[in-house]
Short mmCIF file of C-alpha atoms in Angstrom, two decimals:
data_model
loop_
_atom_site.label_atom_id
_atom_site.label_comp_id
_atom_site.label_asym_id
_atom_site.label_seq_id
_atom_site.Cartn_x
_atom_site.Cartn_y
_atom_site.Cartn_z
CA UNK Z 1 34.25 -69.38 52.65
CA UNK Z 2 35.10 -67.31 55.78
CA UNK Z 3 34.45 -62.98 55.49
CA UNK Z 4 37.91 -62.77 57.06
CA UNK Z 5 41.07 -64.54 57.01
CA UNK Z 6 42.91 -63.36 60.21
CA UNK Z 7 46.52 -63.65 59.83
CA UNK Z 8 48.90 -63.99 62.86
CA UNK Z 9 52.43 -64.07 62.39
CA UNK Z 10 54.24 -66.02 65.55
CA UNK Z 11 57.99 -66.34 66.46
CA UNK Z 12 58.81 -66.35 70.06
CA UNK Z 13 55.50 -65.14 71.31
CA UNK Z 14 54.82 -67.23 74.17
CA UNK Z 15 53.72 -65.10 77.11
CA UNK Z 16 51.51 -62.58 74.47
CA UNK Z 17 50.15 -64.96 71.92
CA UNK Z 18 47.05 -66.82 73.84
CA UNK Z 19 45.37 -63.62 74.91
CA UNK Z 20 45.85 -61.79 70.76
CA UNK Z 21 44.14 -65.08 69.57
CA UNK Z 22 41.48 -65.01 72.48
CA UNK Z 23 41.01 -61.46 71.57
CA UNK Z 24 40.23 -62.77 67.99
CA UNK Z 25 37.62 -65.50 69.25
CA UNK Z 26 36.24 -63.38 71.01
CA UNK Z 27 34.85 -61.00 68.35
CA UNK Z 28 31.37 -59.52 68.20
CA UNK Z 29 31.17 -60.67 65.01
CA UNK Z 30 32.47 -64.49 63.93
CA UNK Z 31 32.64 -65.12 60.32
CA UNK Z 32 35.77 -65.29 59.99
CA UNK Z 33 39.14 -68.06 60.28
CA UNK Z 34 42.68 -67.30 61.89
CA UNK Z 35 45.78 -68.44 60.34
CA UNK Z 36 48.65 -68.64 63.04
CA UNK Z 37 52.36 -68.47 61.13
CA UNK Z 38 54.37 -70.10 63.03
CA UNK Z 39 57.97 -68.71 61.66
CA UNK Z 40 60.02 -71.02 63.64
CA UNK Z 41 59.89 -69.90 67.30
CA UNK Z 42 62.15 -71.97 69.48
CA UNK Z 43 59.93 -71.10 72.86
CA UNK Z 44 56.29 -72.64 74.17
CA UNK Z 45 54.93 -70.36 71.32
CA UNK Z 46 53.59 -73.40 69.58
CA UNK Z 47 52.52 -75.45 72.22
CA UNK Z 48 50.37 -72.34 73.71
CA UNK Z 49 48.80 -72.10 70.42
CA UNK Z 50 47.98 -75.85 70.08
CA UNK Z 51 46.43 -75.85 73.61
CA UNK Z 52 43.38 -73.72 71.94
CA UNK Z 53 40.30 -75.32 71.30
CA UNK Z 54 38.83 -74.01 68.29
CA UNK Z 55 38.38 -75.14 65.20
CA UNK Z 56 38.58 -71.81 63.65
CA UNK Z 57 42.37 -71.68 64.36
CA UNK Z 58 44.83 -73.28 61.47
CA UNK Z 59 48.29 -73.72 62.20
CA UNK Z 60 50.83 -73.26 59.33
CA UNK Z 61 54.33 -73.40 60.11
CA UNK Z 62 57.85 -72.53 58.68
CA UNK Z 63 60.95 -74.56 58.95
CA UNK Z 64 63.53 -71.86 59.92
CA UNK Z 65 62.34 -68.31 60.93
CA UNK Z 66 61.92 -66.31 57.73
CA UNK Z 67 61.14 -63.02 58.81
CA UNK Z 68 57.80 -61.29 59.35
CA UNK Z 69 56.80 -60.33 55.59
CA UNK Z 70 57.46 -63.97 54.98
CA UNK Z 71 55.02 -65.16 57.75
CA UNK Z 72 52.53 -62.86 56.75
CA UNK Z 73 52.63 -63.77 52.53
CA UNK Z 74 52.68 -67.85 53.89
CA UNK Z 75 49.34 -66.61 55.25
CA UNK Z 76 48.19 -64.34 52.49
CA UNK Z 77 48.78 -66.88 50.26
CA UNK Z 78 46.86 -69.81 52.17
CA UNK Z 79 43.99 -67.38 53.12
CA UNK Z 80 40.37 -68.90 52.00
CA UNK Z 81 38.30 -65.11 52.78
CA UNK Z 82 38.69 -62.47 50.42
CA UNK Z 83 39.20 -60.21 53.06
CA UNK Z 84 42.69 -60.39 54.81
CA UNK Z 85 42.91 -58.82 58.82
CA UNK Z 86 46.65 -59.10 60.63
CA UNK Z 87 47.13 -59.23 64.25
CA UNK Z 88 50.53 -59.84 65.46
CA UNK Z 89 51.24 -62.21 68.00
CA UNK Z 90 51.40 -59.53 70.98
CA UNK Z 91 48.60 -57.30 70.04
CA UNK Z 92 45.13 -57.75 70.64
CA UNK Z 93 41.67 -56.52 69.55
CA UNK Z 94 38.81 -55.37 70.76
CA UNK Z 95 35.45 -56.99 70.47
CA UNK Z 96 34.19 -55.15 68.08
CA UNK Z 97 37.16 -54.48 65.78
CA UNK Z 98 35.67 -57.02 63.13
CA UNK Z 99 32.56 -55.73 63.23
CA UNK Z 100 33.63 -52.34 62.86
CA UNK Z 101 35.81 -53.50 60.14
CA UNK Z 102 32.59 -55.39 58.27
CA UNK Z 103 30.66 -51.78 58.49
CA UNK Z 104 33.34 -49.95 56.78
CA UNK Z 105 33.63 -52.16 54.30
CA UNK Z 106 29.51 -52.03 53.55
CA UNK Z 107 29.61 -48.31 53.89
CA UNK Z 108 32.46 -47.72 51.93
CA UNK Z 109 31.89 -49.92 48.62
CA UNK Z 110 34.78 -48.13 46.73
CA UNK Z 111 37.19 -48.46 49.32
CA UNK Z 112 40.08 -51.97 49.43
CA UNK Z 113 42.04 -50.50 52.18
CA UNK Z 114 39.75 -50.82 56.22
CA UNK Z 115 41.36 -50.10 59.19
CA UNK Z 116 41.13 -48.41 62.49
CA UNK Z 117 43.00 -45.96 65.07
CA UNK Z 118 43.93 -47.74 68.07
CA UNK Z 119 46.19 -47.66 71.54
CA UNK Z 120 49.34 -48.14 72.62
CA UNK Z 121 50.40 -50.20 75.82
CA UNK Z 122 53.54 -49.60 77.36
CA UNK Z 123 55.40 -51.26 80.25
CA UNK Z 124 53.89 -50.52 83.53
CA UNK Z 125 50.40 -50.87 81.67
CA UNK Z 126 50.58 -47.78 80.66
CA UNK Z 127 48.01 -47.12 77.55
CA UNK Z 128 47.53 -44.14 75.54
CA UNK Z 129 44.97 -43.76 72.94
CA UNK Z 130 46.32 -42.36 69.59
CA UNK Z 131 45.11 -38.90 68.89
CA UNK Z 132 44.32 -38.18 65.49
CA UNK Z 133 43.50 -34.69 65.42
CA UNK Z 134 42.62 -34.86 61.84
CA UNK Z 135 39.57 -36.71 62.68
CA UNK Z 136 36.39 -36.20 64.75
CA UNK Z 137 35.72 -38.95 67.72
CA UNK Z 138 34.58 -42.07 66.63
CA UNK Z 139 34.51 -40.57 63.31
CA UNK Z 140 34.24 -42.83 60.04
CA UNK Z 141 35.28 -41.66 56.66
CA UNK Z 142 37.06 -42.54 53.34
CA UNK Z 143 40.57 -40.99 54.04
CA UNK Z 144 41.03 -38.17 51.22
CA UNK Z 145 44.81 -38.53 51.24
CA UNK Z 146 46.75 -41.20 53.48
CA UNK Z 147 50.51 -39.68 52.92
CA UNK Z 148 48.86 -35.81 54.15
CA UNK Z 149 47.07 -38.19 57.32
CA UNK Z 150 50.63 -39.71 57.95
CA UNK Z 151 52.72 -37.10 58.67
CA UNK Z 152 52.94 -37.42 62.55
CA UNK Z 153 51.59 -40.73 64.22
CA UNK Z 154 50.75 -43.27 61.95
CA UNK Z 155 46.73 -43.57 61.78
CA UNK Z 156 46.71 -47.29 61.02
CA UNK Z 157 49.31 -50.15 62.56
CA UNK Z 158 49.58 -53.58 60.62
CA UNK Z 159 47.03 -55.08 63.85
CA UNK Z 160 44.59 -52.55 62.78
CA UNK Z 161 44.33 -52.94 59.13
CA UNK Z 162 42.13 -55.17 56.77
CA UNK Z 163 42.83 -55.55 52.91
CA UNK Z 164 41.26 -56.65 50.15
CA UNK Z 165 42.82 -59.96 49.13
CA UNK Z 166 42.44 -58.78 45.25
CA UNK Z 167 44.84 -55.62 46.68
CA UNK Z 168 47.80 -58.11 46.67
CA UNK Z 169 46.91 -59.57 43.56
CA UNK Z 170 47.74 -56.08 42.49
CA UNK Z 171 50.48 -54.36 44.13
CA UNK Z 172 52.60 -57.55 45.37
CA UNK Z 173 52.68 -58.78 49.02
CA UNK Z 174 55.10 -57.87 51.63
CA UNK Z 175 58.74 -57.73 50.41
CA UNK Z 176 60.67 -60.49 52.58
CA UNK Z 177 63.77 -58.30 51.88
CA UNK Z 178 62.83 -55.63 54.32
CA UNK Z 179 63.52 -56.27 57.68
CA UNK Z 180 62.42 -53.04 59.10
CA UNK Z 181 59.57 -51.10 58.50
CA UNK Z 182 57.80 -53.14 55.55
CA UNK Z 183 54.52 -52.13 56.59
CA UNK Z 184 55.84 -48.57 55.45
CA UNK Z 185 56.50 -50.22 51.90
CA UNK Z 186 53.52 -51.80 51.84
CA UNK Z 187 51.07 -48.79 52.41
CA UNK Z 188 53.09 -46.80 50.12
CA UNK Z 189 52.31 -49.21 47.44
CA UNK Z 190 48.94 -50.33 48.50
CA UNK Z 191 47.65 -46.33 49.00
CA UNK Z 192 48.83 -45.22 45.80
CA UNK Z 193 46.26 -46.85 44.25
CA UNK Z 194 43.54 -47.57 46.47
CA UNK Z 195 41.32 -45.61 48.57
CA UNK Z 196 41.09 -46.59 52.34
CA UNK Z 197 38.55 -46.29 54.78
CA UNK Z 198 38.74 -45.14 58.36
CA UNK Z 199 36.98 -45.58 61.97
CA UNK Z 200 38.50 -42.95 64.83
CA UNK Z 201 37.87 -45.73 67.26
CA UNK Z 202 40.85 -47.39 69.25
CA UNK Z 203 39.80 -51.07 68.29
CA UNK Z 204 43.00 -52.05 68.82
CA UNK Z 205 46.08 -52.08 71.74
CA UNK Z 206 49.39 -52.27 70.01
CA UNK Z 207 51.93 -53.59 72.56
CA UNK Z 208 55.14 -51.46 72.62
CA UNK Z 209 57.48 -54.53 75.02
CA UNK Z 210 57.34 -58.04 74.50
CA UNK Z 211 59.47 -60.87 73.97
CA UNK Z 212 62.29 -60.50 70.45
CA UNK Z 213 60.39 -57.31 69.15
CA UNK Z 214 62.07 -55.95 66.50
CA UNK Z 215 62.19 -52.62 67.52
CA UNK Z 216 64.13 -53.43 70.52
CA UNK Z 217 67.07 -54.97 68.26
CA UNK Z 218 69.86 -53.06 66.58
CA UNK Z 219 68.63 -50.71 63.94
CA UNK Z 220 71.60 -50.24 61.57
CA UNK Z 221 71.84 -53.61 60.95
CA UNK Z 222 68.06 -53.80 59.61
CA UNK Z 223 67.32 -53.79 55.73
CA UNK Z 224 65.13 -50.60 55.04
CA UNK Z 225 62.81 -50.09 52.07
CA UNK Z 226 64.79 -48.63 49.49
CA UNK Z 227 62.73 -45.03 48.64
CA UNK Z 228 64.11 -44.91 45.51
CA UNK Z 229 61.99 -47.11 44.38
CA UNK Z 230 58.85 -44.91 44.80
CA UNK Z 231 60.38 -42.07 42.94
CA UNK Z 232 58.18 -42.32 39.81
CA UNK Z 233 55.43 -42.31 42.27
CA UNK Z 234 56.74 -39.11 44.24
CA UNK Z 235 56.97 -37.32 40.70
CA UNK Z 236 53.62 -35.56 40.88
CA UNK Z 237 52.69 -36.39 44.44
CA UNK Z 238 53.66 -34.15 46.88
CA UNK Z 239 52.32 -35.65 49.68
CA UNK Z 240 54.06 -38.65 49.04
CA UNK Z 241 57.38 -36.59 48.88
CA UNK Z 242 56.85 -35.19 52.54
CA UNK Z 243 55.58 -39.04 53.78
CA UNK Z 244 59.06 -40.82 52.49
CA UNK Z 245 61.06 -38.00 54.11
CA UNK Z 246 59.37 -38.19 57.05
CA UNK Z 247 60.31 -41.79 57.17
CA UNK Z 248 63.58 -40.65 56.35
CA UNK Z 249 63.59 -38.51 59.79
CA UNK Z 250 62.22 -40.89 61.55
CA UNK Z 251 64.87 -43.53 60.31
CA UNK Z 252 68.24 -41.31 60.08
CA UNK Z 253 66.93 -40.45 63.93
CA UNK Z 254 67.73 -43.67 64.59
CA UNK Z 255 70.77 -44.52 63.10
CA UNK Z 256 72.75 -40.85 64.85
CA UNK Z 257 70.94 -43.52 68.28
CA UNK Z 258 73.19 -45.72 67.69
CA UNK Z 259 76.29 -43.34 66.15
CA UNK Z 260 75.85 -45.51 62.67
CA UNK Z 261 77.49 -42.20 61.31
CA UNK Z 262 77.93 -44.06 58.10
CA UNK Z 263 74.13 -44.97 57.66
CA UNK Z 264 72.68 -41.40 58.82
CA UNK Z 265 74.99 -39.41 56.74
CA UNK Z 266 73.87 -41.01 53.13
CA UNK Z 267 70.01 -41.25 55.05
CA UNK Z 268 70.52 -37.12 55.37
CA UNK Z 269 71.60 -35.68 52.46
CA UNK Z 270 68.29 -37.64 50.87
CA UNK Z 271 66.04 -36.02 52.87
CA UNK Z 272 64.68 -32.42 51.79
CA UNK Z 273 64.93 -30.37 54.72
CA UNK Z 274 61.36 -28.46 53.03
CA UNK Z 275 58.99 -31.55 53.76
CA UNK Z 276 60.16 -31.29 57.53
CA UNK Z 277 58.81 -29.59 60.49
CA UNK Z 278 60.61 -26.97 62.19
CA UNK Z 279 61.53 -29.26 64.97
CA UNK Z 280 62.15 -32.12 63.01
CA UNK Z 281 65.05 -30.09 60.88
CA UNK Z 282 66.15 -29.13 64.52
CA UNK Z 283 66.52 -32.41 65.83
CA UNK Z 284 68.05 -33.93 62.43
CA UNK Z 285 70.82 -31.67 62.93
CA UNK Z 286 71.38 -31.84 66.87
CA UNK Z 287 74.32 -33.03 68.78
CA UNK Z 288 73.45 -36.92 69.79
CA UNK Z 289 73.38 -35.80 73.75
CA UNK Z 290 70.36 -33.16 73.05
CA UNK Z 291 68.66 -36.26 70.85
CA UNK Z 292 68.81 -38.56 73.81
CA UNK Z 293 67.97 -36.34 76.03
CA UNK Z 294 64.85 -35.50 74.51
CA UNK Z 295 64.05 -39.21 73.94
CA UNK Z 296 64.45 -39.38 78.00
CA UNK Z 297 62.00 -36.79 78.19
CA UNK Z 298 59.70 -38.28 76.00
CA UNK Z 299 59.98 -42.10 77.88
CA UNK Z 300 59.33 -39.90 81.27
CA UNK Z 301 56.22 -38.22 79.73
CA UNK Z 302 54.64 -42.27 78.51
CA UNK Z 303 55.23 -43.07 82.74
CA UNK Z 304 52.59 -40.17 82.86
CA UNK Z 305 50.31 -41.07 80.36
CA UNK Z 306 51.50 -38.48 78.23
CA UNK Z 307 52.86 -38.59 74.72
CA UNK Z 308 55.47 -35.82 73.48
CA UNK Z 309 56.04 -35.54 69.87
CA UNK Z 310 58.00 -33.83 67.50
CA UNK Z 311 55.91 -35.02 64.68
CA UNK Z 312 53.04 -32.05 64.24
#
């Protein structure tokens, strides 16, 4: 039985998804097996992936693409470790993200939740390393409260976190309703009731272009998670409050985007104006022209190397 099952979803991934499974093969430390979830890509995606010669690397495929939660419970569900990793199909890893991963989880025995900071690369190649000024360089730790630690940039991405199989067993895998943003119902339910642990390192380069990424496709017609659902959780958890209406912001900002008036207007009068920063509450509220114009600023800033934020 491997340590790790890696789990790599795949639709349409053909000019990013060699190097994210070389990336994986190429780990410092090798007990492990990658699942590759094919969800019915209709490019070379498949034929790249067939090309590699390994026989760590299990193909499982999908007959119609089923959506990303979908790919990633198909490989949940046909995992043999008892420790599940996810790269998707345009990220990679570092050498030593595994092995980093295999530490935490030996100096951490009451933690089910691993994971790591990591980098964003841009077009251009431009990278930035995630700052996370809540923690010390290369620091490790058990995270005393992941909602508090998620109030600006998110610490973890999916690419840079490792669960506990026995964690879905628990709180349920992905929900293959969402179509946007089920990562953010997953850690909601996952971190309510499981501590996670945490290396400051960027193990991992989270690509921010690539072929059919979802976040480059219309946002109002995406299914969100539904935050009434955590509001028996919320009850006595005021950290929790301020994480969900944070998401709120960050999805209402998105809807006044694209003028889905309709969408931001029911999105607005959930949020509580209180768990915002000043210049979140400001920006909620601005005309669309001063929100784009910010956004410009902020895309001239990443050409830089620098990353503006309204989140802290």
């Amino acid at each position: 039985m491997p340590f790790f099952s890696v789990i790599v979803p795949l639709y349409n991934k053909e000019t990013f998804v060699v190097n994210a499974i070389q990336s994986i093969l190429a780990q410092s430390f090798q007990d492990f097996e990658v699942l590759v979830v094919d969800d019915g890509s209709t490019d070379r995606s498949l034929e790249l992936v067939s090309q590699i010669n390994s026989n760590l690397v299990r193909v499982l495929k999908h007959d119609h693409n089923s959506g990303l939660s979908a790919a990633r419970n198909t490989g949940i569900q046909n995992a043999k470790g008892a420790h599940i990793a996810f790269l998707d199909a345009d990220d990679c890893w570092k050498p030593e993200y595994l092995s980093t991963i295999y530490q935490l989880i030996h100096d951490y025995p009451e933690t089910q939740l691993w994971a790591t900071n990591y980098e964003e690369l841009y077009a251009n190649q431009v990278v930035i390393v995630n700052q996370n000024p809540l923690f010390k360089e290369d620091e490790t730790s058990v995270v005393p409260d992941f909602f508090e630690c998620n109030l600006g940039k998110p610490i973890y991405f999916p690419s840079s976190l490792c669960v506990a199989k026995s964690v879905f067993d628990c709180v349920g895998s992905y929900d293959e309703r969402i179509t946007y943003a089920e990562d953010v119902d997953f850690n909601i339910r996952a971190n309510t009731q499981f501590k996670l642990a945490y290396a400051n390192k960027p193990l991992v380069t989270y690509t921010l272009f690539s072929e059919n990424q979802i976040t480059n496709s219309t946002f109002h017609t995406k299914v969100l998670p539904n935050f009434s659902n955590y509001d028996s959780l919320m009850q006595d958890n005021l950290a929790l409050q301020k994480y969900v209406d944070f998401n709120r912001y960050i999805f209402a900002r998105n809807y006044k985007y694209e003028k889905a008036w309709e969408h931001f207007d029911r999105l607005r009068q959930e949020i509580c104006s209180r768990n915002l920063n000043y210049k979140q509450r400001f920006l909620l509220d601005a005309p669309l022209f001063l929100l784009k114009w910010v956004k410009q600023l902020k895309n001239f800033g990443i050409q830089k190397g620098i990353l503006l934020t309204t989140y802290r």
